[in-house]
PDB file of C-alpha atoms in Angstrom:
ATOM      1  CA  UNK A   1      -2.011  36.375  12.353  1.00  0.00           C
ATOM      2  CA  UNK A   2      -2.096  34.872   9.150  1.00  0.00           C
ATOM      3  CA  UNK A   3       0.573  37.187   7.529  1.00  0.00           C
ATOM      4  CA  UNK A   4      -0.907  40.539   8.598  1.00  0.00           C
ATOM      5  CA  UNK A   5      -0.160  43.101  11.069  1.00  0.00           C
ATOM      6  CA  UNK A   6      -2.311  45.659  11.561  1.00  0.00           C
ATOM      7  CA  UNK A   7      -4.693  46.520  14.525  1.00  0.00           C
ATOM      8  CA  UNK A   8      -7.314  43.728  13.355  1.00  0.00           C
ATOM      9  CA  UNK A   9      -4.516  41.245  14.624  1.00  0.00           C
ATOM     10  CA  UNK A  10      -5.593  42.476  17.553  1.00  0.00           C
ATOM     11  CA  UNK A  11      -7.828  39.362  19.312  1.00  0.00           C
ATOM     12  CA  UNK A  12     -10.764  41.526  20.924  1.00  0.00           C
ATOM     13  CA  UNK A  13     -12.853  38.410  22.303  1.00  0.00           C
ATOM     14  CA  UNK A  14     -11.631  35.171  23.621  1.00  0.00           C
ATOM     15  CA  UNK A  15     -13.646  32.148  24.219  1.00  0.00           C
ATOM     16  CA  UNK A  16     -12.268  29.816  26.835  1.00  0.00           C
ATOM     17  CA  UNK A  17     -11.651  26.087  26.772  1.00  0.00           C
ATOM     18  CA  UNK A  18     -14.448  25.474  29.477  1.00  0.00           C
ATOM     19  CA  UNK A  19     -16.785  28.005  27.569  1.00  0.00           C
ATOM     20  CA  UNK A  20     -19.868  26.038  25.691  1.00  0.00           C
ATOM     21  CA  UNK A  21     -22.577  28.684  23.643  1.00  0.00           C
ATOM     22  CA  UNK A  22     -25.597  27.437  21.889  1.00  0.00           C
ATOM     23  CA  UNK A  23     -26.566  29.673  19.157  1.00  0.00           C
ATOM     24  CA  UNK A  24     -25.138  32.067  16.335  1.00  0.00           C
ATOM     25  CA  UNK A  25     -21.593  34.387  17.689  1.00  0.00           C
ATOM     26  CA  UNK A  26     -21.747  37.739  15.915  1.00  0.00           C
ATOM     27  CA  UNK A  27     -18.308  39.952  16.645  1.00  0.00           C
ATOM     28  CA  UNK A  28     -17.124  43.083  14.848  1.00  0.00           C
ATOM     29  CA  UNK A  29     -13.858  42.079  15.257  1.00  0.00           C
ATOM     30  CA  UNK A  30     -11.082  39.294  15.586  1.00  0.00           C
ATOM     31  CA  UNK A  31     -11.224  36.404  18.312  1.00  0.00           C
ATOM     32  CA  UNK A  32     -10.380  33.000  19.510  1.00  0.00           C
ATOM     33  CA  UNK A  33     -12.063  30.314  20.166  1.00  0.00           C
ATOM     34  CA  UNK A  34     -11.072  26.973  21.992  1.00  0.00           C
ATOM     35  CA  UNK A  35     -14.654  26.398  23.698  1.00  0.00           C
ATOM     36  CA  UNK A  36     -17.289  24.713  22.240  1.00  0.00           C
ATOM     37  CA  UNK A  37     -20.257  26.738  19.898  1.00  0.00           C
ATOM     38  CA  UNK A  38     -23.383  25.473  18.658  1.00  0.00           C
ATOM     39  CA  UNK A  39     -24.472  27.731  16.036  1.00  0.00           C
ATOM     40  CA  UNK A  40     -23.423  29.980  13.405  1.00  0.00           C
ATOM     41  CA  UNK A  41     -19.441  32.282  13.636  1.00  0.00           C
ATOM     42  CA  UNK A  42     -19.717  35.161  11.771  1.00  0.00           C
ATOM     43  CA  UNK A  43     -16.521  37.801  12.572  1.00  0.00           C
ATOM     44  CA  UNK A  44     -15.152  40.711  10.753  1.00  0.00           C
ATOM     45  CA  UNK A  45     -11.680  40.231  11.396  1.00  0.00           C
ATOM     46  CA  UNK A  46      -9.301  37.289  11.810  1.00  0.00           C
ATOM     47  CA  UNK A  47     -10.429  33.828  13.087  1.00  0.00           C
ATOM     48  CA  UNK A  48      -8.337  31.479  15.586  1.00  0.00           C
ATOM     49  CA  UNK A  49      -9.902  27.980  16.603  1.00  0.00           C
ATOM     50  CA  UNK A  50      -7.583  26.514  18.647  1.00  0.00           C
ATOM     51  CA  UNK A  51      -7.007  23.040  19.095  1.00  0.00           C
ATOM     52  CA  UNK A  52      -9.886  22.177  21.557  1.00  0.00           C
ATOM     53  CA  UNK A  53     -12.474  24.137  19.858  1.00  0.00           C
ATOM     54  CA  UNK A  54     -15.679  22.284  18.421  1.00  0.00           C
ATOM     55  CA  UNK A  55     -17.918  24.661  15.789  1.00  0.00           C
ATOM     56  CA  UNK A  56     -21.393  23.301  14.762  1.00  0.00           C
ATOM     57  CA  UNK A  57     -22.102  25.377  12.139  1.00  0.00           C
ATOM     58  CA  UNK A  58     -21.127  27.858   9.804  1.00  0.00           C
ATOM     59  CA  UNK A  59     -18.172  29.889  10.008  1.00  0.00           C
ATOM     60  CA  UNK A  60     -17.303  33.419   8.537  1.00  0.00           C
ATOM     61  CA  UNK A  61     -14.180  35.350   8.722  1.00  0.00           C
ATOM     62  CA  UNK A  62     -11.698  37.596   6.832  1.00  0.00           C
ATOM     63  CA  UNK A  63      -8.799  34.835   7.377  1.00  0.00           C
ATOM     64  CA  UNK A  64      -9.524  31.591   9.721  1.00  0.00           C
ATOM     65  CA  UNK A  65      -6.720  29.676  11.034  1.00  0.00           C
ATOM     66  CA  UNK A  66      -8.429  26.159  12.281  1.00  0.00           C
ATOM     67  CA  UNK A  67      -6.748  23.695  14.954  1.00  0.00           C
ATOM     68  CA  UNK A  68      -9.524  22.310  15.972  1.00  0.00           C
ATOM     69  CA  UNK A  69     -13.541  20.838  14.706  1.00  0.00           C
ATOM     70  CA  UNK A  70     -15.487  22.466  12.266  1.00  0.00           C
ATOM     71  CA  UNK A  71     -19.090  20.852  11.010  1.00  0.00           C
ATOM     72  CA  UNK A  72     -20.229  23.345   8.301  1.00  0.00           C
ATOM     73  CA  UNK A  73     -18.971  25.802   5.658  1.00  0.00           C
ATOM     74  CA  UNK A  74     -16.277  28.121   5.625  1.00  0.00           C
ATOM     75  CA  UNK A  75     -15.994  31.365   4.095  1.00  0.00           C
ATOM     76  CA  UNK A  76     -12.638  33.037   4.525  1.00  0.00           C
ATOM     77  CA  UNK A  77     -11.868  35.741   1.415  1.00  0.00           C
ATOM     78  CA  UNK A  78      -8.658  35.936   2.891  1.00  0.00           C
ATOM     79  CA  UNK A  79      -6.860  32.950   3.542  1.00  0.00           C
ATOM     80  CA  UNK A  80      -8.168  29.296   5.796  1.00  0.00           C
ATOM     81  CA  UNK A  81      -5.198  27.443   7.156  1.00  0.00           C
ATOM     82  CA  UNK A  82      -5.891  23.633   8.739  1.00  0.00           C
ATOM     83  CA  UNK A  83      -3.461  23.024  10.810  1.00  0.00           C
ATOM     84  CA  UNK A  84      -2.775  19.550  11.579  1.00  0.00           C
ATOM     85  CA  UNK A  85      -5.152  19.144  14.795  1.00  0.00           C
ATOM     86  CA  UNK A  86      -7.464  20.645  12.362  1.00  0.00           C
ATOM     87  CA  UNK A  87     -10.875  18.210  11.345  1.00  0.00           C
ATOM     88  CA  UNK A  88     -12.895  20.091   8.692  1.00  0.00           C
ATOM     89  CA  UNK A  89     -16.595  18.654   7.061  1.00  0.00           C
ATOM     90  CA  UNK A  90     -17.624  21.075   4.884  1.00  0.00           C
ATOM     91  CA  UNK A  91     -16.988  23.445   1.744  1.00  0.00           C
ATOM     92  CA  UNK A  92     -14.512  26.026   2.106  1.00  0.00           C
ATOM     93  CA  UNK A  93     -14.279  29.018   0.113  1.00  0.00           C
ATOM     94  CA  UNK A  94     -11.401  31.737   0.544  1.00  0.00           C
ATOM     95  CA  UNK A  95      -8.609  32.900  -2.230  1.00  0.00           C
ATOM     96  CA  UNK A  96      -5.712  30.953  -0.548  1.00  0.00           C
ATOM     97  CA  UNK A  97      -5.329  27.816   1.536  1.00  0.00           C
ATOM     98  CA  UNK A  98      -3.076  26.358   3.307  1.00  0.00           C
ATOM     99  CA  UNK A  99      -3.553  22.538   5.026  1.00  0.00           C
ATOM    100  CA  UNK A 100      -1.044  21.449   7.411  1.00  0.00           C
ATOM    101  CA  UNK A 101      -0.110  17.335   6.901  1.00  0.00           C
ATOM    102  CA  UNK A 102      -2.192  14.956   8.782  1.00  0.00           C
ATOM    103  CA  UNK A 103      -5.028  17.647   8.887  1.00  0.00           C
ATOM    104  CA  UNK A 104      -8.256  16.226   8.075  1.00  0.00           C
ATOM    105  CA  UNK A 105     -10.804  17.886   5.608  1.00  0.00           C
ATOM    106  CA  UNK A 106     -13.726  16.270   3.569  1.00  0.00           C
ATOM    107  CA  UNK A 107     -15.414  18.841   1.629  1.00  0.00           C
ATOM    108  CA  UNK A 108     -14.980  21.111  -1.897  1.00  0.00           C
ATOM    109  CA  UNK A 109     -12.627  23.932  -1.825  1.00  0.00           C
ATOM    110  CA  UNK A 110     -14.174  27.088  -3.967  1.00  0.00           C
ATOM    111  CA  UNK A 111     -11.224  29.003  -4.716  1.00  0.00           C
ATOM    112  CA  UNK A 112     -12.658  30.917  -7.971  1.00  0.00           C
ATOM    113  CA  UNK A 113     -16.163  32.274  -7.175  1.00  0.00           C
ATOM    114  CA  UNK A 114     -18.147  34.486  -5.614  1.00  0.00           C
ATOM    115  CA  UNK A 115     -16.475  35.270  -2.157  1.00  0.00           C
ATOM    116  CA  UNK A 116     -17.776  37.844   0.200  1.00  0.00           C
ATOM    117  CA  UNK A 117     -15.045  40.362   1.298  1.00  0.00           C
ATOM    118  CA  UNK A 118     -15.058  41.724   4.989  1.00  0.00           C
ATOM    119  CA  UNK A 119     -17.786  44.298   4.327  1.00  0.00           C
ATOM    120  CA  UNK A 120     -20.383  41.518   2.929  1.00  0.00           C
ATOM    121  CA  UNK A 121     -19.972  42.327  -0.681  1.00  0.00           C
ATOM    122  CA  UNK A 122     -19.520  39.784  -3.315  1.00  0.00           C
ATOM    123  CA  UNK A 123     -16.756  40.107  -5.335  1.00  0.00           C
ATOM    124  CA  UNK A 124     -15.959  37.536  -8.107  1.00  0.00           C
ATOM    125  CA  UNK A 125     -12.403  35.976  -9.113  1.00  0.00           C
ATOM    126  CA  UNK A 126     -13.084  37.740 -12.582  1.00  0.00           C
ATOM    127  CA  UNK A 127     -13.595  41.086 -10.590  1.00  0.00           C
ATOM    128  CA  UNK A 128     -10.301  40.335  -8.692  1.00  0.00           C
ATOM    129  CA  UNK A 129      -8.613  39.884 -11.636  1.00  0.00           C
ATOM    130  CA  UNK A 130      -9.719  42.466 -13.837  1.00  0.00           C
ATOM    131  CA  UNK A 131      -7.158  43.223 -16.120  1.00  0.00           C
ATOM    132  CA  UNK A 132      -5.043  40.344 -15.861  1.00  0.00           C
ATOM    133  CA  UNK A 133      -5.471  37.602 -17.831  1.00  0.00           C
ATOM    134  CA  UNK A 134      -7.339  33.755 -17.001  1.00  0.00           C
ATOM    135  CA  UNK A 135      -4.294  30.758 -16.732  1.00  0.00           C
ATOM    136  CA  UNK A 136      -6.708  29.350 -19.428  1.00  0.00           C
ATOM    137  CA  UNK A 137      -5.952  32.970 -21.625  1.00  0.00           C
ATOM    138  CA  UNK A 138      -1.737  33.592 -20.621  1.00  0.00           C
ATOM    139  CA  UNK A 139      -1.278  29.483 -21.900  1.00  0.00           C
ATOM    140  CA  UNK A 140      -3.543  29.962 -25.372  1.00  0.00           C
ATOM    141  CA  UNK A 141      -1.238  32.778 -25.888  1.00  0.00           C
ATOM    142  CA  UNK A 142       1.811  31.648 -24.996  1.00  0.00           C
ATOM    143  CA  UNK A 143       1.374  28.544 -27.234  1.00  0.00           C
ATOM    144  CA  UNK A 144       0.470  30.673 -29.802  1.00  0.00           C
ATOM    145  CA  UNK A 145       3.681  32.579 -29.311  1.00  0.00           C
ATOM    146  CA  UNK A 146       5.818  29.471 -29.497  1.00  0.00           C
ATOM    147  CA  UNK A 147       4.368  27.976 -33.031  1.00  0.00           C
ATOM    148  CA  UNK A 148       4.829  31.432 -34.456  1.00  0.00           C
ATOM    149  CA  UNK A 149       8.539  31.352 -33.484  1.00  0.00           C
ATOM    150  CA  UNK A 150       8.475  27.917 -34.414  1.00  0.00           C
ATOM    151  CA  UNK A 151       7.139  29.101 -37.971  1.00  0.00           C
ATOM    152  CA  UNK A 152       9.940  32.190 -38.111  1.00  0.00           C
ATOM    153  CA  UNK A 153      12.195  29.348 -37.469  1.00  0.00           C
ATOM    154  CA  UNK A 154      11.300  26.941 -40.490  1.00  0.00           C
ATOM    155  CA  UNK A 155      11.028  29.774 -42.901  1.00  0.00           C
ATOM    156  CA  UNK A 156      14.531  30.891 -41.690  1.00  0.00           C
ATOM    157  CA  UNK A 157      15.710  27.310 -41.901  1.00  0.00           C
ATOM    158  CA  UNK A 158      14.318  27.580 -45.883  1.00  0.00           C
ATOM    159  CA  UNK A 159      15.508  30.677 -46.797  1.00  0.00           C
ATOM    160  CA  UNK A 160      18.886  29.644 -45.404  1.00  0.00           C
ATOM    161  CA  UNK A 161      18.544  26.014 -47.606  1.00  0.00           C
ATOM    162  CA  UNK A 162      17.751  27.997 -50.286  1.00  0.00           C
ATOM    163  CA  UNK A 163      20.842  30.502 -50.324  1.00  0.00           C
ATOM    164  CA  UNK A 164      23.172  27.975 -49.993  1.00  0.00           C
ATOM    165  CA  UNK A 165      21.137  25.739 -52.550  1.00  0.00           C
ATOM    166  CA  UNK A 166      21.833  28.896 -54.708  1.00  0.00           C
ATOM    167  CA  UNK A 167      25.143  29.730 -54.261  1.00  0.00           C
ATOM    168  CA  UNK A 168      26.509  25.858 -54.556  1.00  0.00           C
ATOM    169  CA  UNK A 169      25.222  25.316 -57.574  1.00  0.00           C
ATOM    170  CA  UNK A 170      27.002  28.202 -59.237  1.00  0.00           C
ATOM    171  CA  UNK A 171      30.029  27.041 -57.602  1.00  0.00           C
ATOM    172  CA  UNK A 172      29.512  23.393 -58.724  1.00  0.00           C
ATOM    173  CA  UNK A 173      28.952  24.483 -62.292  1.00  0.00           C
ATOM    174  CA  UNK A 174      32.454  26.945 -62.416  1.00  0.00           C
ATOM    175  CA  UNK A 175      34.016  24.317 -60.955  1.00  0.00           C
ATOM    176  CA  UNK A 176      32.791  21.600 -63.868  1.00  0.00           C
ATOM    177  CA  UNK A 177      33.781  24.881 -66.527  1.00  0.00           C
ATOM    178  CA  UNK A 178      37.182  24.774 -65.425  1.00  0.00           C
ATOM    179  CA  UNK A 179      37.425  21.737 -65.854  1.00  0.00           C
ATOM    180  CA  UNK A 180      36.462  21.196 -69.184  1.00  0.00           C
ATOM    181  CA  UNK A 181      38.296  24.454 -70.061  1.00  0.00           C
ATOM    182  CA  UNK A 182      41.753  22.962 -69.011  1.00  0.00           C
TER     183      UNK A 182
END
């Protein structure tokens, strides 16, 4: 699911259609859900709420892929896909996203802070990226890069004007001494 495959692909738990719970779902784990829950979804692994399913609360998972109704945040460090059954209100916060067309989400997305990974400890976008630069960083420099070729440029440009400046005027003046020679 969700571009992996490895044995947390694996769904271990599967909540039915006809299946209503009232209260938090723990699971070490990966499952699906097309019932109805009442309460809190924490799960280790990889998340599937299928088209039917209707979530009242929170919802935690390495990667969610959401078809169906979702009142309350989402954490994902992974990836959260909306597919286009998908209704979303609340704030999600994973380090990719994908929403399907006609999906329907009203929330913030948090893309760039602190986002639990799958064994509950925070890790921030800076720590992710350590040693690579911000967007903010790579385009100061790379502008700076450009107007310092633009400068090597100009000076080129005026070095060059001022050779052939030079060697014209030389040329100009022989030209005028041979003619008042003759």
């Amino acid at each position: 699911m969700l571009g992996k495959k490895n044995a947390d692909t694996k769904m271990s738990t599967l909540i039915g259609a006809g299946a209503e719970l009232t209260g938090d779902f723990t699971l070490d784990g990966s499952a699906r859900i097309d019932g109805k829950i009442g309460g809190n979804v924490t799960v280790t692994g990889n998340l599937i709420l299928g088209a039917g399913s209707i979530v009242t609360g929170d919802v935690q998972a390495a990667s969610v892929l959401i078809g169906g109704e979702v009142t309350g945040n989402i954490t994902a460090p992974e990836k959260a896909e909306l597919t286009a059954s998908a209704k979303v209100l609340g704030d999600i916060a994973t380090k990719v996203i994908v929403i399907d067309e006609h999906a329907v989400f009203q929330g913030k997305i948090d893309m760039n802070q602190t986002v639990p990974d799958r064994k509950g400890k925070a890790r921030t976008a800076k720590a992710v990226r350590a040693g690579r630069k911000s967007a903010k960083a790579a385009i100061a420099e790379a502008l700076k890069e450009v107007e310092e070729e633009e400068k090597r440029e100009n000076q080129k440009t005026s070095q060059t004007a001022e050779t052939v400046e030079k060697t014209e005027t030389p040329a100009a003046e022989t030209t005028a001494a041979n003619t008042s020679e003759a």
